XYZ file of C-alpha atoms in Angstrom:
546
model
C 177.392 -11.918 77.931
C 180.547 -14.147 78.282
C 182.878 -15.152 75.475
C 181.590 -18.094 74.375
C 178.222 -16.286 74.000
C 179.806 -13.896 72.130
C 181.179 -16.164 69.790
C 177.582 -17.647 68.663
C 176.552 -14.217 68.147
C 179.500 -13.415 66.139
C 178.741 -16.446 64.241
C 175.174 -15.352 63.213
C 176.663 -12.336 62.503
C 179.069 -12.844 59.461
C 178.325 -10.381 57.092
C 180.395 -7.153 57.147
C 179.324 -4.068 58.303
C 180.381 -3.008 54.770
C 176.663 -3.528 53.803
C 176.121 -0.578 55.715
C 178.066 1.388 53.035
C 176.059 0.169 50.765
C 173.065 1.476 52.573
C 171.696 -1.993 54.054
C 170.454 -2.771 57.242
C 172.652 -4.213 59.777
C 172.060 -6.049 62.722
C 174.604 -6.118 65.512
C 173.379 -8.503 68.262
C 174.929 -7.321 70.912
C 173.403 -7.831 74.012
C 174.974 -6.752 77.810
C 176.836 -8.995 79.881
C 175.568 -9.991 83.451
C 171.805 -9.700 85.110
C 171.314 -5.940 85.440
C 167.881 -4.847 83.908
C 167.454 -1.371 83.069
C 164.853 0.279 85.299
C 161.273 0.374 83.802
C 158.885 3.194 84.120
C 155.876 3.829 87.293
C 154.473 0.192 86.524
C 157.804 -1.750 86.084
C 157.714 -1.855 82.505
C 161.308 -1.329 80.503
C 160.982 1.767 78.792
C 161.551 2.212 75.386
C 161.646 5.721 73.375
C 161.010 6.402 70.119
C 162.398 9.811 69.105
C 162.444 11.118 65.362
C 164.704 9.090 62.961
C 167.305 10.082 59.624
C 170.363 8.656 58.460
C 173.302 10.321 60.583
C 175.912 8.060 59.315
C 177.685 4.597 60.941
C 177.612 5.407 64.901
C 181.698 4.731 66.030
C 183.971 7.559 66.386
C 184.715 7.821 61.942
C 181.598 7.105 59.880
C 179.080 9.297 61.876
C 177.995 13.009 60.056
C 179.250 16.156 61.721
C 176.197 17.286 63.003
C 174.763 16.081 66.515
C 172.095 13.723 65.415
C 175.258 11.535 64.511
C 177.637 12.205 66.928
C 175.697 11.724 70.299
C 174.595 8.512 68.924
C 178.085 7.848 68.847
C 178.760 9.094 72.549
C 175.788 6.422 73.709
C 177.925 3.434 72.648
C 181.338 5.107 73.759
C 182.238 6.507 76.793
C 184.897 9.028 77.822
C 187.062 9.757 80.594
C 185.224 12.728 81.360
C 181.305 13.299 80.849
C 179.207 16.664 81.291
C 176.077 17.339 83.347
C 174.195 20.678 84.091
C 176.588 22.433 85.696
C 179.817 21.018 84.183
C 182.735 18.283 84.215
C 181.997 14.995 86.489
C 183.783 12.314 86.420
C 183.154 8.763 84.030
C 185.711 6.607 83.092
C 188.093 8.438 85.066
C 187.082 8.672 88.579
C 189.494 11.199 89.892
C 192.418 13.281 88.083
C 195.002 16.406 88.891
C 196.876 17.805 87.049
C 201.005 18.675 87.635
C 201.943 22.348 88.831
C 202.938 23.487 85.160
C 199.673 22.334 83.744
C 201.102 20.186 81.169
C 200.575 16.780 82.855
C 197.332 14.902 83.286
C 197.406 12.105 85.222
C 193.992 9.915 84.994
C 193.071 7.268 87.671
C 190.596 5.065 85.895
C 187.185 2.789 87.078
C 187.596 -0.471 88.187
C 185.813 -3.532 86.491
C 184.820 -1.626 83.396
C 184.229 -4.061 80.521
C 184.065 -3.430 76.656
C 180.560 -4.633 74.885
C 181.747 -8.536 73.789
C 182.956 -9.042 77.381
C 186.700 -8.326 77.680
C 187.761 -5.911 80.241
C 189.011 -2.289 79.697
C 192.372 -0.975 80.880
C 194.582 1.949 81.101
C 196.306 0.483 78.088
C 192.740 1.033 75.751
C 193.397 4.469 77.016
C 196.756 5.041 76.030
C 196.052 3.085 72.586
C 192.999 5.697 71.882
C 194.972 8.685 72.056
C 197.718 7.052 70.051
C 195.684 5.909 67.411
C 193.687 9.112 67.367
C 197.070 10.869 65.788
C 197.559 9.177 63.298
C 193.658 8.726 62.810
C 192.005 11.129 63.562
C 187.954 10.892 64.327
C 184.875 13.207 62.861
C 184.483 14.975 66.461
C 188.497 15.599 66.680
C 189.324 17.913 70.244
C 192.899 16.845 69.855
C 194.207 19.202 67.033
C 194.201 22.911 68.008
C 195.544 25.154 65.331
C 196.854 22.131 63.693
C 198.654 20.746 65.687
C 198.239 17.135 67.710
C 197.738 18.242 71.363
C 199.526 15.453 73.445
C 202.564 14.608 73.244
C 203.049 11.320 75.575
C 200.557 8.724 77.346
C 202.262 6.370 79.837
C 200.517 3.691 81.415
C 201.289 4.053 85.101
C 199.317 0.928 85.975
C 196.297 -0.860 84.979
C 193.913 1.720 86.400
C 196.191 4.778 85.761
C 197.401 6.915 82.922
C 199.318 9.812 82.622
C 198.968 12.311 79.568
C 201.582 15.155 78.660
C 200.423 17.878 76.476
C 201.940 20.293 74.125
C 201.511 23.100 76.267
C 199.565 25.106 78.797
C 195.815 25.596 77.751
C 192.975 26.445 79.675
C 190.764 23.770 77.369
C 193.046 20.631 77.324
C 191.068 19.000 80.409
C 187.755 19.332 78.619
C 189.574 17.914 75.172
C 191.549 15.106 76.641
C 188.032 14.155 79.109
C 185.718 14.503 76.053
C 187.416 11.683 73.357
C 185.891 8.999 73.114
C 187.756 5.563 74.116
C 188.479 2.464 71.550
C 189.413 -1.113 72.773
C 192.781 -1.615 71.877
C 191.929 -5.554 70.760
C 189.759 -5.001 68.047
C 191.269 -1.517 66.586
C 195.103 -2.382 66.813
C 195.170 -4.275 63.710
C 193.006 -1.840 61.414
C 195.290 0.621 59.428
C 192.397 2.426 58.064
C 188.685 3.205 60.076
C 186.723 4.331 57.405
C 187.304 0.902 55.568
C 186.888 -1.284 59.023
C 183.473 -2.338 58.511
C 183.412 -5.344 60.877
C 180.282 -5.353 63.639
C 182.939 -5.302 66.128
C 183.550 -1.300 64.859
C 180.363 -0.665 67.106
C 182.221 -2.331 70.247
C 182.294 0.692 72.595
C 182.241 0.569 76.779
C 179.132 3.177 76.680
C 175.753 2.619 78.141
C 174.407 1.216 75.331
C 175.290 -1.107 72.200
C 173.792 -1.079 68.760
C 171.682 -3.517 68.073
C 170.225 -2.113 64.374
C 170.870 0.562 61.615
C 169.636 1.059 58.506
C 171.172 3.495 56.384
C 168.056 3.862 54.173
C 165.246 3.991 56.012
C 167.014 6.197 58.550
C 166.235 3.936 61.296
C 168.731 2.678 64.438
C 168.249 0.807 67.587
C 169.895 1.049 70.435
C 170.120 -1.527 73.682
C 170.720 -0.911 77.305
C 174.133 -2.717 78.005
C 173.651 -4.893 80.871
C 177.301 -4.872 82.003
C 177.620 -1.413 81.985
C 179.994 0.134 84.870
C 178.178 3.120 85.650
C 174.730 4.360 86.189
C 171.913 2.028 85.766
C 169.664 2.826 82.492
C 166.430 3.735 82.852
C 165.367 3.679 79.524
C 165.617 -0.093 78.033
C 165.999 0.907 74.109
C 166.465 3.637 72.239
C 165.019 3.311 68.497
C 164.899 6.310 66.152
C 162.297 6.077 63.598
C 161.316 7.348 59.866
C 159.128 10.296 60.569
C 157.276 12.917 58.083
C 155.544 15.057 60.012
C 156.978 14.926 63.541
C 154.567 16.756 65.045
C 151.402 14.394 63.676
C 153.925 11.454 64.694
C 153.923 12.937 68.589
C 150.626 13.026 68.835
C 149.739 9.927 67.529
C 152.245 8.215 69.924
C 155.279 7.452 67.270
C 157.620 9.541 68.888
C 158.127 10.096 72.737
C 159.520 13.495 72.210
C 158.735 16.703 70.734
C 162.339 19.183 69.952
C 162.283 22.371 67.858
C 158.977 21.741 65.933
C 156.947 22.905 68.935
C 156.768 26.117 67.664
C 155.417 28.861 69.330
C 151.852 28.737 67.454
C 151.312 25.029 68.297
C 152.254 25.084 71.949
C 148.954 25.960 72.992
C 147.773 22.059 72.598
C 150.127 20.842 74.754
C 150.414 23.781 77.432
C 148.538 23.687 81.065
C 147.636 19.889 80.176
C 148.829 17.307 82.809
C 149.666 14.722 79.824
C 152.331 17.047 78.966
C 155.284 18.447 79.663
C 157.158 21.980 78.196
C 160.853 22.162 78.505
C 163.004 25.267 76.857
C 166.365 24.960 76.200
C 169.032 27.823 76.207
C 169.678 29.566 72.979
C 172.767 27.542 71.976
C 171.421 26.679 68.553
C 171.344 29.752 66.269
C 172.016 30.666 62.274
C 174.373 32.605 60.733
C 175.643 34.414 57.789
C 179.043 33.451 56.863
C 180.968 35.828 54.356
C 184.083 34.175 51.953
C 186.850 37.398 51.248
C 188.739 34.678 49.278
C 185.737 34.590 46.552
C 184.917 37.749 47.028
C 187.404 40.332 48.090
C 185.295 43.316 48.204
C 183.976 41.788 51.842
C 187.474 42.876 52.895
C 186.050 46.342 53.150
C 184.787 46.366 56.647
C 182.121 49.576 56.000
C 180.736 46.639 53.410
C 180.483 44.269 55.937
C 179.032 46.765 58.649
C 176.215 47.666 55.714
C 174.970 44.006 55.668
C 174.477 43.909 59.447
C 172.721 46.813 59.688
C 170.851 45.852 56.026
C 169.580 42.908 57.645
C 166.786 43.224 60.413
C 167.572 40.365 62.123
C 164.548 41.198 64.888
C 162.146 40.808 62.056
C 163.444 37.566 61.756
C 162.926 36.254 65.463
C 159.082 37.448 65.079
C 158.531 36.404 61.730
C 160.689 32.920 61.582
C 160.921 31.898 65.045
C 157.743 33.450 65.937
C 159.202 35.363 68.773
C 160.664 32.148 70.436
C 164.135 33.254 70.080
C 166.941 36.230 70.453
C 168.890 38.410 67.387
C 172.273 36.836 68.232
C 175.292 39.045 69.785
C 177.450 40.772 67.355
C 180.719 39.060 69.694
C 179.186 36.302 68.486
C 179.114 34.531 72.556
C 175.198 34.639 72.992
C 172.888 35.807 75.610
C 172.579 32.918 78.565
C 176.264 32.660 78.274
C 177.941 32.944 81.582
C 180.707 34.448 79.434
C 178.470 36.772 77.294
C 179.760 40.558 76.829
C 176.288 42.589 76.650
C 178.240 46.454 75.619
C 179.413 45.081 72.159
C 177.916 46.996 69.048
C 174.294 45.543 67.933
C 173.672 46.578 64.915
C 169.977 47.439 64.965
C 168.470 47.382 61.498
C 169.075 50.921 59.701
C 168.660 50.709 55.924
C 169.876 55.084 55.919
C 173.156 54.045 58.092
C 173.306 50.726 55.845
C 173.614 53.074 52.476
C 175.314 56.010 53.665
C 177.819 53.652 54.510
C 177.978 51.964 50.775
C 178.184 55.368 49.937
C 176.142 54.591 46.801
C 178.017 51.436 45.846
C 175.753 48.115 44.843
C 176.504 44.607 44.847
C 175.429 41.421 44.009
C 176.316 38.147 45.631
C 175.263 34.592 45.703
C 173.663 32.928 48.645
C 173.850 29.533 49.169
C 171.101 28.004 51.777
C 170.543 24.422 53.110
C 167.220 22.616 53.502
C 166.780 18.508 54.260
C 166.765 16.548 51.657
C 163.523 16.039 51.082
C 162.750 19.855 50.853
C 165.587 19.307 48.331
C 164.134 16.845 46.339
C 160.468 18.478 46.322
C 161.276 22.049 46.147
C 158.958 22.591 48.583
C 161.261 24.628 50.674
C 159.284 25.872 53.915
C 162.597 26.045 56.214
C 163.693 28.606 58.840
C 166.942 29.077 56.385
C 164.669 29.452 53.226
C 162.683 31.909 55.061
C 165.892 33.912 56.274
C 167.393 33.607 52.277
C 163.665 35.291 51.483
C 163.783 38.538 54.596
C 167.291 38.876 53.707
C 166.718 38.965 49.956
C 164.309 42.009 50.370
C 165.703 43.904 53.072
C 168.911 43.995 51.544
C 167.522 44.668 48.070
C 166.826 48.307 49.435
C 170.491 48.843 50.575
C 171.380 48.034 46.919
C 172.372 44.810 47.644
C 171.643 41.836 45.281
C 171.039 38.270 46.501
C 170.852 35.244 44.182
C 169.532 32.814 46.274
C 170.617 29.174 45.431
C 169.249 26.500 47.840
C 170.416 22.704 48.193
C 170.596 19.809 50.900
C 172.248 20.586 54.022
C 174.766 18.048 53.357
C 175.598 19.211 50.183
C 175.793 22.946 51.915
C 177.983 22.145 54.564
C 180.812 20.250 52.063
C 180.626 23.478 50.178
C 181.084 25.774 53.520
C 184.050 23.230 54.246
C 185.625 23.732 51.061
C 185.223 27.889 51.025
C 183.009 26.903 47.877
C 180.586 29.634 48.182
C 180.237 33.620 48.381
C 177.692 33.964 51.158
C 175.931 31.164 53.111
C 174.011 30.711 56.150
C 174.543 27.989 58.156
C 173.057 26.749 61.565
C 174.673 24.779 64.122
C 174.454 24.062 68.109
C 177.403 24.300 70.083
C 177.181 28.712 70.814
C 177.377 27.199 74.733
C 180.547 25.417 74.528
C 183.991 26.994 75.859
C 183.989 30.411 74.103
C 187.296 29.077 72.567
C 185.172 28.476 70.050
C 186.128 32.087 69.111
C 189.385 30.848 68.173
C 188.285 28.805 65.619
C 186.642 31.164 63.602
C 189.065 34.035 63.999
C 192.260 33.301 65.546
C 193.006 29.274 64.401
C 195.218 29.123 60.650
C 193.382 26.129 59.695
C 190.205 25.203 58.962
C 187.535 22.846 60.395
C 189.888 21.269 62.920
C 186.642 19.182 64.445
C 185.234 18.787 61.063
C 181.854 20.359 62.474
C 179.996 22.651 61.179
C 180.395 24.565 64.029
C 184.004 25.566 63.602
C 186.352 26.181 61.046
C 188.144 29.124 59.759
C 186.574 32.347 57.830
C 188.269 32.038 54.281
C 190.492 35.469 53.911
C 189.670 36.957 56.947
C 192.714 37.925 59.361
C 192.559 40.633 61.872
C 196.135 40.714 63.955
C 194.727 41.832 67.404
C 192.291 39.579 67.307
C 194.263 36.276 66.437
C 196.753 37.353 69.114
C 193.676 37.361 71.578
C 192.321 34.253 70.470
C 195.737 32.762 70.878
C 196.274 34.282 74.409
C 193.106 33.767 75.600
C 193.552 29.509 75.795
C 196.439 29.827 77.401
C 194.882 31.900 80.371
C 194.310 29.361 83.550
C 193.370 32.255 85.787
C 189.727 32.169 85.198
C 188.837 36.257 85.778
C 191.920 37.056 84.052
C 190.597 34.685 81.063
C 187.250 36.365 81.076
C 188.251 39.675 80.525
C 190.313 38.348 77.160
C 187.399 36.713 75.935
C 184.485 40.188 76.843
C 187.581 41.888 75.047
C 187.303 39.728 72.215
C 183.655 40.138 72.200
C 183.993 43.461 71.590
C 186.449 43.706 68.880
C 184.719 41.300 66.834
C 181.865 43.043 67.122
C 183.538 46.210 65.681
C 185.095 44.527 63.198
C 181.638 41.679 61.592
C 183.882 39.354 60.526
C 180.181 37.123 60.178
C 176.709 38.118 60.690
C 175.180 36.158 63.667
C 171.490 36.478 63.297
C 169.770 34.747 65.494
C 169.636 31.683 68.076
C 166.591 30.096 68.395
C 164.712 29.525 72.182
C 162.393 25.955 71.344
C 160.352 23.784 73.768
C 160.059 20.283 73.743
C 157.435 18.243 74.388
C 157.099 15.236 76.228
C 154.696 12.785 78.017
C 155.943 12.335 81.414
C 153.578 9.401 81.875
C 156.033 7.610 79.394
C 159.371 9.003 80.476
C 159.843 12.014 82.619
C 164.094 11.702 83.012
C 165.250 13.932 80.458
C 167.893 17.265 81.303
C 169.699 19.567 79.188
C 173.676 19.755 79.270
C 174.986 22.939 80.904
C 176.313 23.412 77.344
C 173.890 21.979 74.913
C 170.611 22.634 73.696
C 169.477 19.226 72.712
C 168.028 16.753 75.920
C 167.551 13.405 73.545
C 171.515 13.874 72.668
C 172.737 13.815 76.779
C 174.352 10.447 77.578
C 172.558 11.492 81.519
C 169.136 11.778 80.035
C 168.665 7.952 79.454
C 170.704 7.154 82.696
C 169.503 6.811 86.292
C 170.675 9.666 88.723
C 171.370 10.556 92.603
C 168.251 12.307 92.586
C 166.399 9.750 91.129
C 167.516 7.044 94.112
């Protein structure tokens, strides 16, 4: 799509993406520049997959939610210098980089004849101008602040095609950081002072495989279309549209969705198993729950025979049998889970023991309040049938016969994760992905003095929890860049946390998804992730597919 182009579109297009705010629908009209067609499926036909829908929030780097659903919508229509596959790192915007002998300098050597979504080309300049404006702006999914503190220090522009990034200090995670941020064009975000009030259409202008075409906030709905200029691998699937659904399993068979995830549960996968129309996929266990314990509200958690009585009060193998009907694993105590290549497998477990549970209350009781998140529809109908109801319920009565008291209060997920944020609870579960990212992770829940540095639910702080050897650990451990040496920090860690249940992991759930390879057979699963609809590679054509 050329300029002038452009401009009619931009024409049609007046109204502000402000509507979106205001919960309308909003329709982008981008289309790609140039002749490539995305490849269509056996019979030459684009593809286009419709996967379940809900409103995830305004898909550019500030207005999406937390959680996945909106973020790797996000990561569709922006690309990085770095991108992730099964088996790690590869390169993406940046086709080659090194880094100087004292592991503070990155130097990044970018693609040629990359363009942005209305046509003008990128440069190392939209590079530099990301990272700046990131610092004094900084996004939802934010891998740029550790402990605080704004990682880099200096980008230089060497040349058009070249950067060169200087960071704070030595740290075995800064490549994955400074690769995973997404990149902004520098024309249409230099002028905007603050993104969460820059509700223009061009806020969805990203250099990613695909542009946004439609989202309504309401209806949950969003469409997204293969960008025909796109620099990198050719598309294979020609729209992506995410749809209102009530029952996604009724919707799958009935052909409304092209994909199955975690409600292919165990007692249902006999329709779809041994049948060539199908497909069965497991993921790792990087998804899991958790019980999550506030000291600041209530102190008494301090007392770490307390905390060792609710872990082995809670019988968290009932709970793989009985919620995830056996298609999962009770979590590690270290809190790094099974399938891990950094998992520690001698750390305490914990096995349910109600007799060890009281003799160490040493006839003490308790009550506490237990806040739980269902969607918002369970919310509004009070019919709660979700995994975390059902844990709230088990953990109710097995820890009623520790002498332990649970007032079980339940409310949207939203609504649960704001109060989580804000240390506004006494105990909560929560449940998140992310259990196979970089097991730095660790540091954010017990060796980082701030809280929520990503804004995710999967990080943050534990409020008034601070054990000195461990912090030091956590600390020491990023800083490590001999791999083995790293390792042993982190199976040390593993260990030590485990001693000391700082949090309850429970359990991490193994699920199968379901798809008809008929329709579209290119899906994968990130060597990290758990979720195949939110990999950039699953919707893009591959060596192996050539």
């Amino acid at each position: 799509m050329g300029a002038k182009e452009y401009r009619k579109v931009k024409q049609r297009i007046i109204n502000p993406i402000c509507l979106v705010v205001l919960a309308c629908t909003v329709l982008l009209g981008l289309t790609g520049c140039g002749d490539r067609q995305a490849v269509g499926d056996s019979t030459g036909t684009p593809v286009v997959l419709k996967l379940e829908g809900g409103d995830w929030g305004f898909p550019d780097p500030w207005k999406h939610y937390s959680r996945g659903p909106g973020g790797y919508k996000m990561e569709l229509i922006f690309d990085s210098l770095l991108e992730k596959d099964e088996k790690g790192l590869i390169p993406w915007l940046a086709e080659k980089w090194t880094v100087s002998p004292d592991s503070r300098e990155y130097t990044f050597t970018l693609r040629d004849k990359v363009t942005w979504h209305d046509g003008q080309s990128f440069s190392a300049d939209d590079v530099k101008f990301s990272f700046d404006y990131y610092r004094d702006h900084p996004p939802v999914w934010n891998e740029l602040t550790v402990d605080g503190k704004f990682i880099v220090e200096k980008v230089e522009v060497m040349d058009g095609r070249t950067v060169k990034i200087r960071v704070d200090s030595p740290n075995a995670t800064y490549l994955e950081r400074l690769g995973s941020m997404r990149i902004i064009p520098k024309h249409i975000w230099e002028n905007v002072t603050d993104p969460l009030k820059f509700n223009a259409r061009e806020a969805a202008v990203g250099c990613g495989p695909y542009v946004l075409e439609d989202y309504n906030s309401q209806l949950g709905t969003y469409r997204l279309t293969a960008y025909q200029g796109y620099w990198g691998p050719r598309q294979k699937v020609a729209a992506i549209e995410w749809v209102p659904v009530s029952d996604p399993v009724l919707a799958f068979e009935q052909g409304e969705i092209d994909l199955l995830t975690d409600d292919a549960t165990p007692d249902i996968l006999s329709r779809y198993e041994n049948k060539e129309e199908f497909k069965i996929m497991p993921n790792q266990p990087f998804w899991g729950y958790r019980l999550i314990l506030n000291m600041d509200k209530r102190p008494e958690l301090k007392d770490v025979n307390l905390r060792k009585a609710l872990a082995y009060g809670i019988d968290r193998q009932e709970m793989v049998e009985k919620i995830a009907r056996g298609s999962g694993i009770v979590d590690s105590m270290g809190f790094v889970p099974p399938g891990h290549i950094w998992y520690n497998d001698q750390v305490a477990r914990y096995a349910f023991d109600a007799e060890k549970a009281k003799a160490l209350l040493d006839g003490k009781t308790y009550t506490f309040d237990l806040l739980i998140g269902v969607s918002s529809q369970e919310a509004k109908t009070g019919n709660n049938t979700s995994r975390d109801v059902k844990i709230g319920e088990l953990m109710k009565i097995s820890l009623a016969k520790i002498g332990i008291t649970l007032n079980v209060k339940t409310v949207d997920t939203k609504t649960r994760d704001n109060a989580v944020k804000n240390g506004d609870y006494e105990l909560a579960v929560t449940n998140h992905g992310g259990w196979g990212n970089d097991p730095d992770y660790l540091r954010d829940y017990y060796g980082s003095s701030t809280t929520n540095d990503r804004s995710s639910p999967a990080s943050g702080a534990l409020p008034g929890y601070f054990n000195q050897e461990i912090y030091d650990l956590c600390q020491k451990q990023m800083r490590q860049l001999n791999p083995e040496e790293r390792k042993k920090t982190i199976f040390r860690l593993q260990e030590l946390i485990a001693a000391d249940v700082p949090q309850i992991p429970l359990f991490n759930t193994v699920d199968n998804f379901v798809f008809r390879p008929a329709k579209y057979d290119g899906w994968m699963f990130r060597y990290d992730h758990n979720y195949m609809e939110h990999c950039k590679l699953s919707y893009l054509e591959r060596a192996q597919d050539e």
